[in-house]
XYZ file of C-alpha atoms in Angstrom:
563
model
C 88.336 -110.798 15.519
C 91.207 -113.049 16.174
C 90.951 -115.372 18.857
C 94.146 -115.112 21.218
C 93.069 -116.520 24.396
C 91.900 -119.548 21.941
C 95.406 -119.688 20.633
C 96.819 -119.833 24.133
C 94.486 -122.756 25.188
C 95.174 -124.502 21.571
C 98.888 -124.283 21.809
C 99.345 -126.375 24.949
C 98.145 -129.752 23.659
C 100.302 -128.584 20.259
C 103.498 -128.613 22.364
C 102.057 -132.193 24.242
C 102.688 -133.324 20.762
C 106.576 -133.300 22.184
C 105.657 -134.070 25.542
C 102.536 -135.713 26.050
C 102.545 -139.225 28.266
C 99.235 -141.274 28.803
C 97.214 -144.725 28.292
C 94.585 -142.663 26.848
C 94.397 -142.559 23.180
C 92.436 -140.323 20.623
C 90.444 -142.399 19.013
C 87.908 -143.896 19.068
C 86.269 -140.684 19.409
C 82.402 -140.772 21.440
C 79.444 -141.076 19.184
C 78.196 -137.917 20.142
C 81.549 -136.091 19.620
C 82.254 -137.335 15.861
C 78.643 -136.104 15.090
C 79.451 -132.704 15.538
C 82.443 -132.352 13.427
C 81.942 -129.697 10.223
C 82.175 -131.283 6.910
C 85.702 -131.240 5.134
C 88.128 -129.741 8.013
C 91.103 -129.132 7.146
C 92.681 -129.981 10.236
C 91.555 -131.693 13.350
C 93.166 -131.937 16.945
C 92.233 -134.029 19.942
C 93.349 -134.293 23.333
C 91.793 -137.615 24.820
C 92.236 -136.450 28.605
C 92.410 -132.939 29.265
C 93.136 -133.417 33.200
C 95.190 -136.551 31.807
C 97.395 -134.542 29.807
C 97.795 -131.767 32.516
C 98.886 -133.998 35.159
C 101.703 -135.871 32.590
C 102.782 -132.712 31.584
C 103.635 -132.055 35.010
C 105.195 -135.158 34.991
C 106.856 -135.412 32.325
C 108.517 -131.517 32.648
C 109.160 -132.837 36.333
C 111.274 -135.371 35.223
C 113.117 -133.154 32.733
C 113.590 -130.285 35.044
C 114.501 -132.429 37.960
C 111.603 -131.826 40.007
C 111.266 -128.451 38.891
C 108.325 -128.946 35.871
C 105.025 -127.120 35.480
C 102.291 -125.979 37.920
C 99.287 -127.619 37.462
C 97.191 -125.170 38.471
C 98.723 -123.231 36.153
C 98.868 -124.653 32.880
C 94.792 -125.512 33.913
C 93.783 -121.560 34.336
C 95.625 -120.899 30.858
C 92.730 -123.610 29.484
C 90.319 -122.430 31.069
C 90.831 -118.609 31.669
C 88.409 -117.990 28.403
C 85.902 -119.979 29.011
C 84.924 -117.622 32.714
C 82.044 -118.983 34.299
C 80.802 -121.971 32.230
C 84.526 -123.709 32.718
C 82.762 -125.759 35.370
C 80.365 -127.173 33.020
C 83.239 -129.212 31.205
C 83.991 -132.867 31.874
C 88.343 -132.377 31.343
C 88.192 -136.461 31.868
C 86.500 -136.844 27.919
C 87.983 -136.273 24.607
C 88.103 -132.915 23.530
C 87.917 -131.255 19.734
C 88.783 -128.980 17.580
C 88.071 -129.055 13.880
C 89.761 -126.022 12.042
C 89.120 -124.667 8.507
C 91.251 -122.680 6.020
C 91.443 -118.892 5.832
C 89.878 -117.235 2.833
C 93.146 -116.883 0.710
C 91.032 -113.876 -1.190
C 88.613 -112.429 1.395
C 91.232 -112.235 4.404
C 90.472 -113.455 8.015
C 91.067 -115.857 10.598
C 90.521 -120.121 9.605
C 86.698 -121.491 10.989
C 87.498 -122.760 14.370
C 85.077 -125.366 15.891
C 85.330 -126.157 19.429
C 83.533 -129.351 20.489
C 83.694 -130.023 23.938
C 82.905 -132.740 26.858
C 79.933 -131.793 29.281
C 79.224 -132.761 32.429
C 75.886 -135.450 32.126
C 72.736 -133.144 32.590
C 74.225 -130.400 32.395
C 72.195 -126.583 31.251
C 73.969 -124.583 28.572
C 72.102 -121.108 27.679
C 71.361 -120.991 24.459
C 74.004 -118.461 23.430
C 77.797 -118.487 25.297
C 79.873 -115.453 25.427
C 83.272 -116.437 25.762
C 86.554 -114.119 26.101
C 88.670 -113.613 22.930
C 86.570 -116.729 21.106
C 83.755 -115.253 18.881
C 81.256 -117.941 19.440
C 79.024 -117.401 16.092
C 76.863 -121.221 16.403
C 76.441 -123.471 18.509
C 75.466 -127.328 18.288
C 74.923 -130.119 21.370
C 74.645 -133.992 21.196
C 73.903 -135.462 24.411
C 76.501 -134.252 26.430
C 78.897 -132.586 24.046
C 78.821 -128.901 22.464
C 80.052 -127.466 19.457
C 81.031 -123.692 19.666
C 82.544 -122.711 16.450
C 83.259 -118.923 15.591
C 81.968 -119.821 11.784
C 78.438 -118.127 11.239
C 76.935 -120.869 9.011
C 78.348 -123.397 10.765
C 76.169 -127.193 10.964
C 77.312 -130.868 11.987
C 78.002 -132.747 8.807
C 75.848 -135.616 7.986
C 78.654 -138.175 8.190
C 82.004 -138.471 9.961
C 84.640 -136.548 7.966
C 87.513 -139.047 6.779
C 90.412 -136.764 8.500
C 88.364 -137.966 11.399
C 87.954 -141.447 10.466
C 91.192 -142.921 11.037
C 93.503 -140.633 13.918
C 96.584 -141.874 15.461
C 96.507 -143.493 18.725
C 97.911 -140.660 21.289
C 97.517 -138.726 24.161
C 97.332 -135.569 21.648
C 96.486 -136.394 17.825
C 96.290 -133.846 14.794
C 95.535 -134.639 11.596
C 95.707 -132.661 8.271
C 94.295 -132.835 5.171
C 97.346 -131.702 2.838
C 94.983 -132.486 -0.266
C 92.917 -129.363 1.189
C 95.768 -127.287 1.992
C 98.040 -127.561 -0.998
C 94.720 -126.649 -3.127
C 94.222 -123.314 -0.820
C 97.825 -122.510 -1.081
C 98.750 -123.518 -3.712
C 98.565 -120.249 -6.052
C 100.946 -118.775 -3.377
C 103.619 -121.711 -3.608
C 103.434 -121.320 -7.687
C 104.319 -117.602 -7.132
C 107.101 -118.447 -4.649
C 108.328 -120.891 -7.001
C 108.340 -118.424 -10.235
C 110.576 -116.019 -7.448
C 113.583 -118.733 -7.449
C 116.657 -116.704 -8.054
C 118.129 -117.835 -11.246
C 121.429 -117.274 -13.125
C 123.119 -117.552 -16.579
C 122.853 -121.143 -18.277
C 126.771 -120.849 -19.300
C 127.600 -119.569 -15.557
C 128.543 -122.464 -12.838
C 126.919 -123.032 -9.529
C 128.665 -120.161 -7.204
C 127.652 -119.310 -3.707
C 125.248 -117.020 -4.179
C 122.515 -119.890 -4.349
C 120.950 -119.002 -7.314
C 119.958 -121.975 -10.433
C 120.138 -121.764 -14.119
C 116.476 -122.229 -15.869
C 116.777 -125.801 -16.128
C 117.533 -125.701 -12.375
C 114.907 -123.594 -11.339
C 112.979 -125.954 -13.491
C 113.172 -129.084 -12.118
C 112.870 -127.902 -8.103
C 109.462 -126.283 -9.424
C 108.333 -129.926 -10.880
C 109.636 -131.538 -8.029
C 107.631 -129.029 -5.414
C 105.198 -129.712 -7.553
C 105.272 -133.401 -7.379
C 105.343 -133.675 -3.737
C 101.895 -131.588 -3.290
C 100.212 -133.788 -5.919
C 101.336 -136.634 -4.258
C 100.712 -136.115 -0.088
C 97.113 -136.508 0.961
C 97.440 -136.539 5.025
C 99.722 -136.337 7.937
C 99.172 -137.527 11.170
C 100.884 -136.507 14.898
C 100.834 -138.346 17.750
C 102.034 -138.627 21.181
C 101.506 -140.774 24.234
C 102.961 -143.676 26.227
C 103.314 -147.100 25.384
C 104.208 -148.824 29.027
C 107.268 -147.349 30.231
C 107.683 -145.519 26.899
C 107.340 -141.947 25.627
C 105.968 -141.998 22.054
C 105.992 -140.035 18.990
C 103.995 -141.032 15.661
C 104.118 -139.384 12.518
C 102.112 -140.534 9.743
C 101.987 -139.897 6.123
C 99.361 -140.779 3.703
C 100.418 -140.494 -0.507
C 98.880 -141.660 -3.358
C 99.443 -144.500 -5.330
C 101.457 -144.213 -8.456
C 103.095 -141.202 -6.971
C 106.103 -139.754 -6.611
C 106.071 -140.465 -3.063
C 104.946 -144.303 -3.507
C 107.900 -146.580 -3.346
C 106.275 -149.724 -5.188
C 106.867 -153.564 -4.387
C 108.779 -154.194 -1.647
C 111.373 -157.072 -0.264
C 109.818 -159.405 1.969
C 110.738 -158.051 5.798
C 110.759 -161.818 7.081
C 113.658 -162.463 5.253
C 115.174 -159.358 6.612
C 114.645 -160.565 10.377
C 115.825 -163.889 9.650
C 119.290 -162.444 9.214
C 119.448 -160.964 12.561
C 120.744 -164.358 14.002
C 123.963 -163.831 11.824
C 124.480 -160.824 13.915
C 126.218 -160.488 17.629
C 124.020 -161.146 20.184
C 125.476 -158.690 22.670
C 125.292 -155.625 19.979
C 124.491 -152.136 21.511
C 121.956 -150.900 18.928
C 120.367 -153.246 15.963
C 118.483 -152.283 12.748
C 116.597 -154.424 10.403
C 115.660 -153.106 7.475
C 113.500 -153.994 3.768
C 113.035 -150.991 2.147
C 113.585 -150.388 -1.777
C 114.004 -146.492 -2.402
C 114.945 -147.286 -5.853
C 111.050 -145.525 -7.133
C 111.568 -142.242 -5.209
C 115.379 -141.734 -6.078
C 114.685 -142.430 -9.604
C 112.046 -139.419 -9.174
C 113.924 -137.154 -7.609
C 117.612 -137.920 -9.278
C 117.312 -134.600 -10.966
C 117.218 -133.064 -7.425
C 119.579 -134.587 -6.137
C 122.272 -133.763 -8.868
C 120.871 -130.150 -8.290
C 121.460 -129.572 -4.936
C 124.886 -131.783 -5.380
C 125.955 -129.027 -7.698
C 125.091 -126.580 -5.330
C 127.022 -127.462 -1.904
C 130.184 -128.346 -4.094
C 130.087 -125.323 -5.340
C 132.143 -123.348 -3.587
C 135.077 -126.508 -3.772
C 137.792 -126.817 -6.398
C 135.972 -127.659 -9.692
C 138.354 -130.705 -10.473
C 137.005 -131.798 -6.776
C 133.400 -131.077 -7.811
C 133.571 -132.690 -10.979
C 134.489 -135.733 -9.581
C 132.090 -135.889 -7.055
C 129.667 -135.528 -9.248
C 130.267 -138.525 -11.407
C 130.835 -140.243 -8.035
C 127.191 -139.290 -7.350
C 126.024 -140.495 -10.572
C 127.121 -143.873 -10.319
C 125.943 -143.551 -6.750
C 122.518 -142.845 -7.785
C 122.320 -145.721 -10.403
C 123.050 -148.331 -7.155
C 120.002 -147.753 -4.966
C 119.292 -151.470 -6.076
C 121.929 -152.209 -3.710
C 119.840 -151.290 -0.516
C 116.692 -152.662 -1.667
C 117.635 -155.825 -0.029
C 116.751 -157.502 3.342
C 119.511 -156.492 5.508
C 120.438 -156.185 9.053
C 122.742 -154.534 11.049
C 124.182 -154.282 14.443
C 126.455 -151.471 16.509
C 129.144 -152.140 19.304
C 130.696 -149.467 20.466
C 133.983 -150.494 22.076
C 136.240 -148.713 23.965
C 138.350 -147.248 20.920
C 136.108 -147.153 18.020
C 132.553 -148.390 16.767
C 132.200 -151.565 15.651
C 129.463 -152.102 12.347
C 128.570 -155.477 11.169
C 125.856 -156.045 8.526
C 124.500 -158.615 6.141
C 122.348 -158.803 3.554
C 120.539 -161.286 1.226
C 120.734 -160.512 -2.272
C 119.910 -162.275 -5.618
C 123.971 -162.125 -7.304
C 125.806 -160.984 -4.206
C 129.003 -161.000 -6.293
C 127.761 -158.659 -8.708
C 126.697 -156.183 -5.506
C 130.388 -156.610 -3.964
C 132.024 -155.495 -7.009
C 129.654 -152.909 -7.862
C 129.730 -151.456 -4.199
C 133.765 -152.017 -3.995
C 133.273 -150.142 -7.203
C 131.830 -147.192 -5.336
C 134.107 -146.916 -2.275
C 137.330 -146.986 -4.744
C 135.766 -143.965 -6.850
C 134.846 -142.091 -3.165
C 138.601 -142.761 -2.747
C 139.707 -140.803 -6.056
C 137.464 -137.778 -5.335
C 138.889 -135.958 -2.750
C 136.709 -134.938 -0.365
C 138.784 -134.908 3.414
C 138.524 -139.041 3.344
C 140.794 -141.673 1.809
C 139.805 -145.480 1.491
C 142.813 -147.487 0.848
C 142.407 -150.488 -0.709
C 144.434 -153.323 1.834
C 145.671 -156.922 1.026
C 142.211 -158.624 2.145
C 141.823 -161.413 4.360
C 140.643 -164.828 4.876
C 137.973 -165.250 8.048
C 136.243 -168.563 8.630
C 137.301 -169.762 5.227
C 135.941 -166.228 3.326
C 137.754 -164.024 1.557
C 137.250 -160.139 2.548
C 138.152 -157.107 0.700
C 139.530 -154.703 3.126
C 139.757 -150.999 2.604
C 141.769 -148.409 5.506
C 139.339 -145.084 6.199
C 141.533 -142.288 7.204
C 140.950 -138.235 6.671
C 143.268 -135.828 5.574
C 142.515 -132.696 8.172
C 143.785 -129.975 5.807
C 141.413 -130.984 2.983
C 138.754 -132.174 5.690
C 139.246 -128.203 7.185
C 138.551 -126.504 3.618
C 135.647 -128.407 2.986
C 134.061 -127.523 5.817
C 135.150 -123.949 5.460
C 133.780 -123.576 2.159
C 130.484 -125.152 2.989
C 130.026 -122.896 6.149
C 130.075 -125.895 8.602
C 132.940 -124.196 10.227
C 130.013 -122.199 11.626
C 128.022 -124.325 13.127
C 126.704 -123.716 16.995
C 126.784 -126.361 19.740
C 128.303 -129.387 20.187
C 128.420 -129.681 16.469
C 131.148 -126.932 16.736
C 134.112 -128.413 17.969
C 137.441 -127.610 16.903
C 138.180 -130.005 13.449
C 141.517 -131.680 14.496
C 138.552 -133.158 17.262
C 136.140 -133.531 15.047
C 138.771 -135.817 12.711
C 140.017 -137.710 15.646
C 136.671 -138.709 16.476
C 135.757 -139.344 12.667
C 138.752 -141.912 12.722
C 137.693 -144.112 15.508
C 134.152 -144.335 14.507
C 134.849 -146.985 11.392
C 138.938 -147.031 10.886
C 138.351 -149.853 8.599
C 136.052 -151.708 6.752
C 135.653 -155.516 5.415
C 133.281 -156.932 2.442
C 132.488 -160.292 1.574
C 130.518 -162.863 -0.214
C 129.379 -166.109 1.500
C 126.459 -168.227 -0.022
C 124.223 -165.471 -1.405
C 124.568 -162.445 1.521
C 127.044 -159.905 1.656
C 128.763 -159.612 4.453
C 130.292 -156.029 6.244
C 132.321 -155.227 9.156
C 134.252 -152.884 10.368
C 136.001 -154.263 13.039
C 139.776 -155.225 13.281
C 138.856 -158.294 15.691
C 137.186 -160.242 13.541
C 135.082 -162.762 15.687
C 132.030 -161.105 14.331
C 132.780 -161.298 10.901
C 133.773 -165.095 11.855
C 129.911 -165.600 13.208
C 128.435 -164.112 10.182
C 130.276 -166.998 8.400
C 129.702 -169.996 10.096
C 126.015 -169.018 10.816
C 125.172 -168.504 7.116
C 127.759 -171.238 6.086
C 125.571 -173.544 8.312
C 122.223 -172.742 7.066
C 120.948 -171.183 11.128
C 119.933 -167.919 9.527
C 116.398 -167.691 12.011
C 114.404 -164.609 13.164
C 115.138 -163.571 16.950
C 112.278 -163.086 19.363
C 113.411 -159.796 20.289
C 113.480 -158.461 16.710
C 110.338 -160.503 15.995
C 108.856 -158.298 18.700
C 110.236 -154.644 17.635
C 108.588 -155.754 14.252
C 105.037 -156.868 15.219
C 105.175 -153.543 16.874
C 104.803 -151.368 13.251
C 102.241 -154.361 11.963
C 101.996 -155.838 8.853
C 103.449 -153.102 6.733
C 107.180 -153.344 8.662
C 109.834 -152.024 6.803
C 112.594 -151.037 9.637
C 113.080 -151.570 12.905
C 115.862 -150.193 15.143
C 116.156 -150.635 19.076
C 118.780 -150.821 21.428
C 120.734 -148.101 24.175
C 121.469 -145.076 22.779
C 123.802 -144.064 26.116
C 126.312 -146.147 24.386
C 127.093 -143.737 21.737
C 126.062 -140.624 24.056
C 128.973 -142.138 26.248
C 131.072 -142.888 23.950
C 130.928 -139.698 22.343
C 131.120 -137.591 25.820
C 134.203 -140.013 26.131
C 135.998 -139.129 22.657
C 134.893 -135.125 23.484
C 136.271 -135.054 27.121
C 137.976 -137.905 28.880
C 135.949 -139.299 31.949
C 137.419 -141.025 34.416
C 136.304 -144.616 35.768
C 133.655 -143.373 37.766
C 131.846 -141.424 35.368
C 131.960 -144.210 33.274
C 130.541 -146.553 34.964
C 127.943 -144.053 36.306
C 126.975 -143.978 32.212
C 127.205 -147.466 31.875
C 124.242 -148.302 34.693
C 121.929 -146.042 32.986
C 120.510 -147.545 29.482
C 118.769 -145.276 27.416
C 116.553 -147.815 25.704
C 114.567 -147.025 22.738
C 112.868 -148.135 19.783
C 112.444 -146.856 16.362
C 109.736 -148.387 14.180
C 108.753 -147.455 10.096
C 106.148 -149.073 8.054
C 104.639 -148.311 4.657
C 100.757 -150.174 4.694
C 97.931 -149.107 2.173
C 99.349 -145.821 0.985
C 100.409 -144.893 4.329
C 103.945 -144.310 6.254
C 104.087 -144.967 9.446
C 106.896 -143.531 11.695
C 107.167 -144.260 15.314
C 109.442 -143.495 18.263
C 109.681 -144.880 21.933
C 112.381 -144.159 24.138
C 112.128 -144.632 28.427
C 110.701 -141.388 29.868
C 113.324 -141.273 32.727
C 116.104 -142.337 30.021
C 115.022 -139.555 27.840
C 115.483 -137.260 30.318
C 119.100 -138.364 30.493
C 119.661 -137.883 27.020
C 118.437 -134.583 27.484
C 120.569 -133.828 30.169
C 123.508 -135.457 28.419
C 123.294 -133.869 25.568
C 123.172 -130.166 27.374
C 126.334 -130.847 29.047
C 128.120 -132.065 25.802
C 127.050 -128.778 24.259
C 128.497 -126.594 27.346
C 131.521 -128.685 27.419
């Protein structure tokens, strides 16, 4: 029998994943809880507060809806509709859990669902519960929790299942053994694969989507790659002060595909942030060499390259492609410490960035290499070389960004972004205009082992990236020192800052505002933070942004889509 009302009840904590704001966490889960748990699940989800999450998602859809959120009362008789008359006997303040197994692939059915749940202390449970749309098939207590699970033969493992070992921190936390699931689905995903539509070897790419062979090859290894190289992923949500959160974790293993190797030292990274303006709107600090992974998935890459130009003039795609070879073969660029910081002024954004490298005269040419061949492809953009100047005693190569709206309009048409919904789909002479004030130009640099990048025509910036490095004062900031001991030993990027100044800016650009309006923007930040670390065969990737500020966003971003 399939277990609706069950569904019902589980899929409210699911969509907390989005929502979900508490200082309750998941884990550590009771004694008597974790002793209950089946061997091996495949999956396991825990809300730490039941009544905790009910009364923040109020909240929280309060907030979004402008007082108009969710009934409590509500959302609790959809939890507790199918358990009738023994819903009283549940402590809602207490962790709940729910283990879940995989479907027989062969034999049919629904997945082993296991149920363990929170009593009240002392309380009588008859031996056998009968509980509507949830086939309760055994049953299991530890002091004062209880195990329902609709699986016949079901029995508490002897030890603590490792999905259960180590959950996120989070209001709501599931985690899911991929090892398990890949090896369940996995004869269906080969099958899938052998269905990829192929084509000709002496036939082009063309629009229809289909691959030669060789094609059809490589996306089968790399599919394949991936699910031999994931063992776990981890989803979280809660609050973290006056933060909403979102954590997504993902465990690989080492020597895979999906394990990026040796890194650069982050420290050095967060030193650099003092080169950097101190009034910047958004700033990222970043460590991260991708040169493993892009290596392992070039082949892709070129693949899907070949696809999406496909429908473009072949001179156009040919060149792009070579453009994306040599592209490809200057990852080592990026796996550098480097920092960056965003200003949006009134006219345009203003980028400055610096990193340390071991020849940073080698990376200059080889990455003025690059934007010169982007400039012979033809793709809607032009970067024209300029004269260069001298800042702060430095000589900068400069390069104009401009777009050519006719070529800009058939690319777009050809790769079906023409028909794109929302506020993506505004009308392309817009789209261009706002293109050109994002980065109109763009300076690079060489001073004392860091290369320097702006793209700012007032050049006071690029003058304090100078002097600071030229002096030797290249020292962590607190603030960044913070953002980082956030994401732990294992930080690899950090970015924080006010995302209402590019929501602003961008309203702005789409539709003037007058001063009001403005200024109404101005006094209300959006502040977030983004945080991603890589730590023991694990990424971590987490998200905090102001619950009241995300709200705005929210709302801000609804009106740029009617508008």
């Amino acid at each position: 029998m399939r277990h609706p009302q069950f569904a019902r009840w589980a899929l409210i904590p699911v969509l907390v994943v989005t929502f979900a704001v508490s200082t309750a966490t998941a884990g550590p889960l009771p004694r008597d809880a974790k002793s209950l748990l089946p061997a091996d699940p495949a999956a396991v989800l825990v809300v730490a507060s039941v009544n905790e999450m009910i009364d923040q998602v109020v909240t929280v859809t309060g907030v979004f809806e402008e007082g108009d959120g969710l009934e409590r009362e509500k959302i609790l008789d959809d939890i507790l509709k199918g358990f009738g008359g023994y819903a009283a006997l549940l402590d809602l303040d207490r962790p709940v859990i729910a283990a879940f197994g995989l479907p027989d692939m062969m034999g049919g059915g629904d997945p082993p669902v296991t149920l363990i749940m929170p009593l009240h202390s002392g309380s009588s449970v008859p031996d056998t519960l009968h509980l509507e749309d949830f086939d309760v098939a055994a049953m299991a207590r530890r002091g004062d929790y209880l195990a329902l699970s609709t699986y016949p033969q079901f029995v508490p493992a002897d030890a603590v299942p490792d999905l259960a070992g180590h959950l996120p921190d989070g209001l709501v936390a599931l985690s899911l053994d991929l090892e398990q699931v890949v090896l369940n689905f996995r004869p269906f995903i080969e099958m899938g694969l052998m269905g990829i539509p192929t084509r000709p070897a002496d036939t082009p790419p063309d629009s229809t989507g289909a691959f030669s062979l060789e094609e059809a090859r490589v996306i089968g290894d790399v599919v394949r790659d991936l699910m031999d190289a994931a063992t776990r992923l981890d989803l979280a949500a809660g609050m973290e002060g006056d933060k909403l959160t979102w954590a997504v974790g993902l465990g690989v293993k080492p020597g895979s595909v999906l394990d990026p190797g040796p890194q650069p030292d982050f420290d050095r990274a967060l030193a650099l942030t003092s080169a950097l303006p101190a009034d910047a709107d958004i700033v990222q600090v970043l460590a991260f060499d991708q040169t493993r992974m892009f290596d392992a998935f070039g082949d892709y890459y070129r693949i899907t390259m070949r696809q999406s130009m496909a429908a473009l003039e072949p001179e156009v795609g040919e060149r792009y492609s070579a453009w994306v070879e040599s592209y490809l073969q200057s990852m080592d660029l990026w796996a550098v410490p480097m920092a960056a910081a965003l200003r949006v002024r009134d006219d345009h954004m203003a980028v400055t960035a610096i990193s340390e490298l071991a020849d940073a005269t080698d990376a200059l040419n080889r990455l003025s290499g690059l934007l010169d061949g982007l400039n012979a492809v033809g793709v809607g953009f032009s970067l024209t070389p300029g004269d260069g100047v001298t800042v702060a005693g430095v000589d900068f190569r400069t390069w104009t960004i401009d777009f050519d709206l006719a070529q800009f309009q058939a690319i777009l048409e050809a790769d079906g972004a023409m028909e794109t919904p929302g506020p993506a789909n505004i009308p392309v002479e817009q789209m261009v205009g706002l293109l050109r004030k994002i980065m109109p130009k763009l300076y690079l640099g060489v001073c004392k082992g860091h290369m320097l990048i702006a793209s700012d025509e007032n050049t006071e910036d690029l003058a304090h990236m100078v002097e600071t490095v030229k002096a030797g004062q290249l020292h962590v900031t607190i603030g960044q020192v913070a953002a980082a001991a956030h994401a732990g030993k294992g930080c690899r990027q950090t970015i924080n800052g006010d995302l209402m100044s590019i929501v602003s800016w961008m309203t702005e650009m789409v539709n003037e505002m007058d001063p009001q309006q403005k200024l109404a923007l101005a006094e209300n930040p959006i502040p977030f933070q983004s945080d991603f670390a890589f730590e023991a065969s694990n990424f971590h990737f987490w998200f905090g942004i102001d619950l009241e500020a995300a709200a705005q966003l929210s709302r801000a971003m609804e009106a740029m889509e009617q508008d």
